[in-house]
């Protein structure tokens, strides 16, 4: 795999700006859920770095769980319209305050499917916290209760977001130059 520098066209959100915004979101969530009655649900894998940092900036007690859904075909970068649960929660969410933590809302199909599925399990409340939003690409209407940044319609990577599963570890969000990218398979 190429070094990220060879496929980076520009840094869209630097590490310091990301961390500052995540702290703000954490502070807001702490105020909104003061009673220690909150379950964060991370959507694997892109939501991991965001959820870890967010959780550490939430001062009220909370729980965490993880789920995985597949909305993209293998090697595809576009949502197909419906999401399949590939790893389910360990927690019974009935009666709980649930906050879904997602890296990016693009077409909206992934989060819309997850919300529909989780609603049937009767949580007390069900809200969405997304690091990034690409509003120009929206096809399915979804509520975003907490948002890090609204971004233009560009393919981005880093801070959880991948390019063919690589580069999730980067501490910033960068724009991919797809002309320079040479897929290894
Ligand atoms: P949606 O179903 O179209 O909203 O797709 C959401 C999912 O697509 C996210 O959880 C990401 O995994 C992925 N995705 C969308 N845009 C990007 C991007 O620019 N870079 C990396 N992954 C993306
Ligand atoms: Mg992804």
PDB file of C-alpha atoms and ligand atoms in Angstrom:
ATOM      1  CA  UNK A   1       0.000   0.000   0.000  1.00  0.00           C
ATOM      2  CA  UNK A   2       1.210   3.484  -0.800  1.00  0.00           C
ATOM      3  CA  UNK A   3       2.219   5.941   1.879  1.00  0.00           C
ATOM      4  CA  UNK A   4      -0.708   8.222   2.661  1.00  0.00           C
ATOM      5  CA  UNK A   5       1.319  11.223   1.500  1.00  0.00           C
ATOM      6  CA  UNK A   6       1.232   9.851  -2.033  1.00  0.00           C
ATOM      7  CA  UNK A   7      -2.573   9.831  -2.176  1.00  0.00           C
ATOM      8  CA  UNK A   8      -3.310  12.935  -0.116  1.00  0.00           C
ATOM      9  CA  UNK A   9      -4.503  15.928  -2.066  1.00  0.00           C
ATOM     10  CA  UNK A  10      -5.137  18.175   0.945  1.00  0.00           C
ATOM     11  CA  UNK A  11      -5.717  18.057   4.676  1.00  0.00           C
ATOM     12  CA  UNK A  12      -9.362  18.969   5.167  1.00  0.00           C
ATOM     13  CA  UNK A  13      -9.518  18.976   8.992  1.00  0.00           C
ATOM     14  CA  UNK A  14      -6.286  18.936  10.980  1.00  0.00           C
ATOM     15  CA  UNK A  15      -5.799  16.937  14.176  1.00  0.00           C
ATOM     16  CA  UNK A  16      -6.043  19.904  16.498  1.00  0.00           C
ATOM     17  CA  UNK A  17      -9.320  21.110  14.966  1.00  0.00           C
ATOM     18  CA  UNK A  18     -10.755  17.586  15.157  1.00  0.00           C
ATOM     19  CA  UNK A  19      -9.809  17.155  18.804  1.00  0.00           C
ATOM     20  CA  UNK A  20     -11.206  20.549  19.759  1.00  0.00           C
ATOM     21  CA  UNK A  21     -14.535  19.784  18.080  1.00  0.00           C
ATOM     22  CA  UNK A  22     -14.745  16.319  19.623  1.00  0.00           C
ATOM     23  CA  UNK A  23     -14.214  17.870  23.062  1.00  0.00           C
ATOM     24  CA  UNK A  24     -17.057  20.320  22.374  1.00  0.00           C
ATOM     25  CA  UNK A  25     -19.360  17.482  21.362  1.00  0.00           C
ATOM     26  CA  UNK A  26     -18.380  15.538  24.477  1.00  0.00           C
ATOM     27  CA  UNK A  27     -19.135  18.532  26.677  1.00  0.00           C
ATOM     28  CA  UNK A  28     -22.547  18.980  25.055  1.00  0.00           C
ATOM     29  CA  UNK A  29     -23.397  15.294  25.389  1.00  0.00           C
ATOM     30  CA  UNK A  30     -22.331  15.388  29.056  1.00  0.00           C
ATOM     31  CA  UNK A  31     -24.821  18.201  29.648  1.00  0.00           C
ATOM     32  CA  UNK A  32     -27.596  16.467  27.710  1.00  0.00           C
ATOM     33  CA  UNK A  33     -27.154  13.105  29.479  1.00  0.00           C
ATOM     34  CA  UNK A  34     -26.155  14.104  33.020  1.00  0.00           C
ATOM     35  CA  UNK A  35     -27.557  11.054  34.783  1.00  0.00           C
ATOM     36  CA  UNK A  36     -25.129   8.385  33.671  1.00  0.00           C
ATOM     37  CA  UNK A  37     -27.821   6.696  31.681  1.00  0.00           C
ATOM     38  CA  UNK A  38     -26.259   6.575  28.227  1.00  0.00           C
ATOM     39  CA  UNK A  39     -25.159   3.848  25.839  1.00  0.00           C
ATOM     40  CA  UNK A  40     -22.803   4.821  23.030  1.00  0.00           C
ATOM     41  CA  UNK A  41     -23.005   2.521  20.036  1.00  0.00           C
ATOM     42  CA  UNK A  42     -20.045   2.631  17.695  1.00  0.00           C
ATOM     43  CA  UNK A  43     -20.562   1.552  14.125  1.00  0.00           C
ATOM     44  CA  UNK A  44     -17.489  -0.422  13.192  1.00  0.00           C
ATOM     45  CA  UNK A  45     -14.998   0.170  11.877  1.00  0.00           C
ATOM     46  CA  UNK A  46     -14.938   3.831  10.902  1.00  0.00           C
ATOM     47  CA  UNK A  47     -16.460   5.095  14.134  1.00  0.00           C
ATOM     48  CA  UNK A  48     -13.719   3.726  16.411  1.00  0.00           C
ATOM     49  CA  UNK A  49     -11.227   6.621  16.753  1.00  0.00           C
ATOM     50  CA  UNK A  50     -14.074   9.129  17.015  1.00  0.00           C
ATOM     51  CA  UNK A  51     -15.927   7.138  19.647  1.00  0.00           C
ATOM     52  CA  UNK A  52     -12.796   6.566  21.734  1.00  0.00           C
ATOM     53  CA  UNK A  53     -11.965  10.280  21.823  1.00  0.00           C
ATOM     54  CA  UNK A  54     -15.609  11.278  22.280  1.00  0.00           C
ATOM     55  CA  UNK A  55     -16.090   8.857  25.162  1.00  0.00           C
ATOM     56  CA  UNK A  56     -13.045  10.227  26.944  1.00  0.00           C
ATOM     57  CA  UNK A  57     -14.479  13.726  26.740  1.00  0.00           C
ATOM     58  CA  UNK A  58     -17.904  12.732  28.108  1.00  0.00           C
ATOM     59  CA  UNK A  59     -17.843  13.335  31.847  1.00  0.00           C
ATOM     60  CA  UNK A  60     -21.077  11.524  32.751  1.00  0.00           C
ATOM     61  CA  UNK A  61     -20.939   7.745  33.216  1.00  0.00           C
ATOM     62  CA  UNK A  62     -21.818   5.798  30.090  1.00  0.00           C
ATOM     63  CA  UNK A  63     -21.588   2.388  28.494  1.00  0.00           C
ATOM     64  CA  UNK A  64     -20.276   1.380  25.081  1.00  0.00           C
ATOM     65  CA  UNK A  65     -21.183  -1.250  22.561  1.00  0.00           C
ATOM     66  CA  UNK A  66     -20.263  -1.977  18.978  1.00  0.00           C
ATOM     67  CA  UNK A  67     -22.019  -3.122  15.860  1.00  0.00           C
ATOM     68  CA  UNK A  68     -21.022  -3.675  12.268  1.00  0.00           C
ATOM     69  CA  UNK A  69     -23.139  -3.311   9.179  1.00  0.00           C
ATOM     70  CA  UNK A  70     -22.192  -3.798   5.586  1.00  0.00           C
ATOM     71  CA  UNK A  71     -23.628  -1.329   3.165  1.00  0.00           C
ATOM     72  CA  UNK A  72     -20.836  -1.309   0.637  1.00  0.00           C
ATOM     73  CA  UNK A  73     -20.011  -4.111  -1.751  1.00  0.00           C
ATOM     74  CA  UNK A  74     -16.444  -5.400  -1.622  1.00  0.00           C
ATOM     75  CA  UNK A  75     -14.126  -2.712  -2.921  1.00  0.00           C
ATOM     76  CA  UNK A  76     -16.985  -0.321  -3.599  1.00  0.00           C
ATOM     77  CA  UNK A  77     -17.078   3.205  -2.265  1.00  0.00           C
ATOM     78  CA  UNK A  78     -20.791   3.823  -2.679  1.00  0.00           C
ATOM     79  CA  UNK A  79     -23.615   2.744  -0.451  1.00  0.00           C
ATOM     80  CA  UNK A  80     -25.963   0.190  -1.955  1.00  0.00           C
ATOM     81  CA  UNK A  81     -29.120   1.410  -0.252  1.00  0.00           C
ATOM     82  CA  UNK A  82     -29.644  -1.094   2.512  1.00  0.00           C
ATOM     83  CA  UNK A  83     -27.420  -2.227   5.344  1.00  0.00           C
ATOM     84  CA  UNK A  84     -27.031  -5.748   6.673  1.00  0.00           C
ATOM     85  CA  UNK A  85     -26.014  -6.330  10.287  1.00  0.00           C
ATOM     86  CA  UNK A  86     -22.782  -8.342  10.282  1.00  0.00           C
ATOM     87  CA  UNK A  87     -22.019  -7.984  14.004  1.00  0.00           C
ATOM     88  CA  UNK A  88     -24.831  -7.350  16.444  1.00  0.00           C
ATOM     89  CA  UNK A  89     -24.832  -5.628  19.832  1.00  0.00           C
ATOM     90  CA  UNK A  90     -24.139  -7.481  23.072  1.00  0.00           C
ATOM     91  CA  UNK A  91     -26.435  -5.098  24.963  1.00  0.00           C
ATOM     92  CA  UNK A  92     -30.211  -5.159  25.254  1.00  0.00           C
ATOM     93  CA  UNK A  93     -31.089  -1.558  24.378  1.00  0.00           C
ATOM     94  CA  UNK A  94     -34.706  -1.691  25.569  1.00  0.00           C
ATOM     95  CA  UNK A  95     -35.419   1.346  27.755  1.00  0.00           C
ATOM     96  CA  UNK A  96     -31.914   2.798  27.286  1.00  0.00           C
ATOM     97  CA  UNK A  97     -30.741   6.180  26.034  1.00  0.00           C
ATOM     98  CA  UNK A  98     -28.857   5.215  22.899  1.00  0.00           C
ATOM     99  CA  UNK A  99     -26.462   7.423  20.963  1.00  0.00           C
ATOM    100  CA  UNK A 100     -25.210   6.030  17.663  1.00  0.00           C
ATOM    101  CA  UNK A 101     -21.669   7.129  16.825  1.00  0.00           C
ATOM    102  CA  UNK A 102     -20.777   7.135  13.141  1.00  0.00           C
ATOM    103  CA  UNK A 103     -17.778   8.423  11.187  1.00  0.00           C
ATOM    104  CA  UNK A 104     -19.660   9.951   8.248  1.00  0.00           C
ATOM    105  CA  UNK A 105     -23.165  10.275   6.849  1.00  0.00           C
ATOM    106  CA  UNK A 106     -22.986  10.155   3.088  1.00  0.00           C
ATOM    107  CA  UNK A 107     -26.096   8.891   1.251  1.00  0.00           C
ATOM    108  CA  UNK A 108     -27.650   8.271   4.670  1.00  0.00           C
ATOM    109  CA  UNK A 109     -28.704   4.709   3.816  1.00  0.00           C
ATOM    110  CA  UNK A 110     -26.476   3.027   6.393  1.00  0.00           C
ATOM    111  CA  UNK A 111     -27.643   5.071   9.349  1.00  0.00           C
ATOM    112  CA  UNK A 112     -31.285   5.034   8.195  1.00  0.00           C
ATOM    113  CA  UNK A 113     -31.279   1.218   8.130  1.00  0.00           C
ATOM    114  CA  UNK A 114     -29.556   0.995  11.496  1.00  0.00           C
ATOM    115  CA  UNK A 115     -32.030   3.440  13.046  1.00  0.00           C
ATOM    116  CA  UNK A 116     -35.006   1.501  11.708  1.00  0.00           C
ATOM    117  CA  UNK A 117     -33.609  -1.741  13.044  1.00  0.00           C
ATOM    118  CA  UNK A 118     -32.741  -0.353  16.488  1.00  0.00           C
ATOM    119  CA  UNK A 119     -36.143   1.349  16.868  1.00  0.00           C
ATOM    120  CA  UNK A 120     -37.817  -2.056  16.815  1.00  0.00           C
ATOM    121  CA  UNK A 121     -35.890  -2.906  20.013  1.00  0.00           C
ATOM    122  CA  UNK A 122     -37.625  -0.081  21.902  1.00  0.00           C
ATOM    123  CA  UNK A 123     -34.812   2.079  23.309  1.00  0.00           C
ATOM    124  CA  UNK A 124     -35.916   4.969  25.528  1.00  0.00           C
ATOM    125  CA  UNK A 125     -34.248   7.475  23.194  1.00  0.00           C
ATOM    126  CA  UNK A 126     -32.253   6.988  19.997  1.00  0.00           C
ATOM    127  CA  UNK A 127     -30.016   9.731  18.659  1.00  0.00           C
ATOM    128  CA  UNK A 128     -27.193  10.116  16.148  1.00  0.00           C
ATOM    129  CA  UNK A 129     -23.738  11.617  16.581  1.00  0.00           C
ATOM    130  CA  UNK A 130     -21.719  11.862  13.366  1.00  0.00           C
ATOM    131  CA  UNK A 131     -18.236  13.247  12.959  1.00  0.00           C
ATOM    132  CA  UNK A 132     -18.774  14.225   9.320  1.00  0.00           C
ATOM    133  CA  UNK A 133     -21.716  14.941   7.054  1.00  0.00           C
ATOM    134  CA  UNK A 134     -21.744  15.176   3.262  1.00  0.00           C
ATOM    135  CA  UNK A 135     -25.161  16.821   2.785  1.00  0.00           C
ATOM    136  CA  UNK A 136     -24.863  17.032  -1.009  1.00  0.00           C
ATOM    137  CA  UNK A 137     -24.922  13.241  -1.230  1.00  0.00           C
ATOM    138  CA  UNK A 138     -27.992  12.627   0.927  1.00  0.00           C
ATOM    139  CA  UNK A 139     -30.578  10.214  -0.466  1.00  0.00           C
ATOM    140  CA  UNK A 140     -32.226   9.019   2.760  1.00  0.00           C
ATOM    141  CA  UNK A 141     -33.439  11.585   5.301  1.00  0.00           C
ATOM    142  CA  UNK A 142     -31.698  11.052   8.644  1.00  0.00           C
ATOM    143  CA  UNK A 143     -31.651  13.119  11.820  1.00  0.00           C
ATOM    144  CA  UNK A 144     -28.164  14.156  12.995  1.00  0.00           C
ATOM    145  CA  UNK A 145     -28.407  15.340  16.587  1.00  0.00           C
ATOM    146  CA  UNK A 146     -24.688  15.960  17.086  1.00  0.00           C
ATOM    147  CA  UNK A 147     -22.409  16.805  14.175  1.00  0.00           C
ATOM    148  CA  UNK A 148     -18.678  17.450  14.040  1.00  0.00           C
ATOM    149  CA  UNK A 149     -18.293  18.980  10.581  1.00  0.00           C
ATOM    150  CA  UNK A 150     -20.235  19.369   7.377  1.00  0.00           C
ATOM    151  CA  UNK A 151     -17.905  18.694   4.437  1.00  0.00           C
ATOM    152  CA  UNK A 152     -18.022  19.004   0.628  1.00  0.00           C
ATOM    153  CA  UNK A 153     -18.633  16.050  -1.643  1.00  0.00           C
ATOM    154  CA  UNK A 154     -15.102  14.666  -1.712  1.00  0.00           C
ATOM    155  CA  UNK A 155     -13.782  11.236  -0.768  1.00  0.00           C
ATOM    156  CA  UNK A 156     -11.950  11.623   2.531  1.00  0.00           C
ATOM    157  CA  UNK A 157      -9.766   9.395   4.686  1.00  0.00           C
ATOM    158  CA  UNK A 158      -8.194   9.332   8.141  1.00  0.00           C
ATOM    159  CA  UNK A 159      -9.523   9.456  11.717  1.00  0.00           C
ATOM    160  CA  UNK A 160     -11.456   6.241  11.162  1.00  0.00           C
ATOM    161  CA  UNK A 161     -12.297   6.708   7.503  1.00  0.00           C
ATOM    162  CA  UNK A 162     -10.611   4.283   5.177  1.00  0.00           C
ATOM    163  CA  UNK A 163      -9.425   3.988   1.648  1.00  0.00           C
ATOM    164  CA  UNK A 164      -9.781   0.256   0.978  1.00  0.00           C
ATOM    165  CA  UNK A 165      -9.359  -0.387   4.723  1.00  0.00           C
ATOM    166  CA  UNK A 166      -6.119   1.596   5.051  1.00  0.00           C
ATOM    167  CA  UNK A 167      -5.311   4.928   6.671  1.00  0.00           C
ATOM    168  CA  UNK A 168      -7.929   4.793   9.448  1.00  0.00           C
ATOM    169  CA  UNK A 169      -5.131   5.598  11.915  1.00  0.00           C
ATOM    170  CA  UNK A 170      -4.356   9.072  10.583  1.00  0.00           C
ATOM    171  CA  UNK A 171      -4.990  11.798  13.135  1.00  0.00           C
ATOM    172  CA  UNK A 172      -6.452  14.200  10.551  1.00  0.00           C
ATOM    173  CA  UNK A 173      -9.089  13.990   7.824  1.00  0.00           C
ATOM    174  CA  UNK A 174      -7.630  14.324   4.341  1.00  0.00           C
ATOM    175  CA  UNK A 175      -8.996  14.411   0.817  1.00  0.00           C
ATOM    176  CA  UNK A 176      -7.963  11.507  -1.399  1.00  0.00           C
ATOM    177  CA  UNK A 177      -6.465  12.179  -4.807  1.00  0.00           C
ATOM    178  CA  UNK A 178      -7.948   9.167  -6.584  1.00  0.00           C
ATOM    179  CA  UNK A 179      -5.787   9.826  -9.673  1.00  0.00           C
ATOM    180  CA  UNK A 180      -2.666   9.112  -7.627  1.00  0.00           C
ATOM    181  CA  UNK A 181      -4.099   6.060  -5.898  1.00  0.00           C
ATOM    182  CA  UNK A 182      -2.981   2.669  -7.167  1.00  0.00           C
ATOM    183  CA  UNK A 183      -5.091  -0.078  -5.578  1.00  0.00           C
ATOM    184  CA  UNK A 184      -2.922  -3.050  -4.638  1.00  0.00           C
ATOM    185  CA  UNK A 185      -5.445  -5.722  -5.656  1.00  0.00           C
TER     186      UNK A 185
HETATM  187  P1  LIG B   1     -23.912   6.049   3.574  1.00  0.00           P
HETATM  188  O1  LIG B   1     -24.719   4.818   3.796  1.00  0.00           O
HETATM  189  O2  LIG B   1     -23.834   6.400   2.107  1.00  0.00           O
HETATM  190  O3  LIG B   1     -24.340   7.222   4.415  1.00  0.00           O
HETATM  191  O4  LIG B   1     -22.427   5.662   3.896  1.00  0.00           O
HETATM  192  C1  LIG B   1     -21.873   5.790   5.126  1.00  0.00           C
HETATM  193  C2  LIG B   1     -20.600   4.968   5.191  1.00  0.00           C
HETATM  194  O5  LIG B   1     -19.847   5.078   3.973  1.00  0.00           O
HETATM  195  C3  LIG B   1     -19.688   5.511   6.262  1.00  0.00           C
HETATM  196  O6  LIG B   1     -19.894   4.845   7.482  1.00  0.00           O
HETATM  197  C4  LIG B   1     -18.318   5.261   5.703  1.00  0.00           C
HETATM  198  O7  LIG B   1     -17.866   3.986   6.113  1.00  0.00           O
HETATM  199  C5  LIG B   1     -18.491   5.248   4.203  1.00  0.00           C
HETATM  200  N1  LIG B   1     -18.038   6.497   3.559  1.00  0.00           N
HETATM  201  C6  LIG B   1     -18.818   7.461   3.014  1.00  0.00           C
HETATM  202  N2  LIG B   1     -18.094   8.477   2.525  1.00  0.00           N
HETATM  203  C7  LIG B   1     -16.803   8.148   2.775  1.00  0.00           C
HETATM  204  C8  LIG B   1     -15.555   8.826   2.510  1.00  0.00           C
HETATM  205  O8  LIG B   1     -15.472   9.943   1.962  1.00  0.00           O
HETATM  206  N3  LIG B   1     -14.434   8.171   2.915  1.00  0.00           N
HETATM  207  C9  LIG B   1     -14.457   6.962   3.541  1.00  0.00           C
HETATM  208  N4  LIG B   1     -15.601   6.306   3.810  1.00  0.00           N
HETATM  209  C10 LIG B   1     -16.766   6.890   3.430  1.00  0.00           C
HETATM  210 MG1  LIG B   2     -16.135   2.620   5.420  1.00  0.00          MG
END
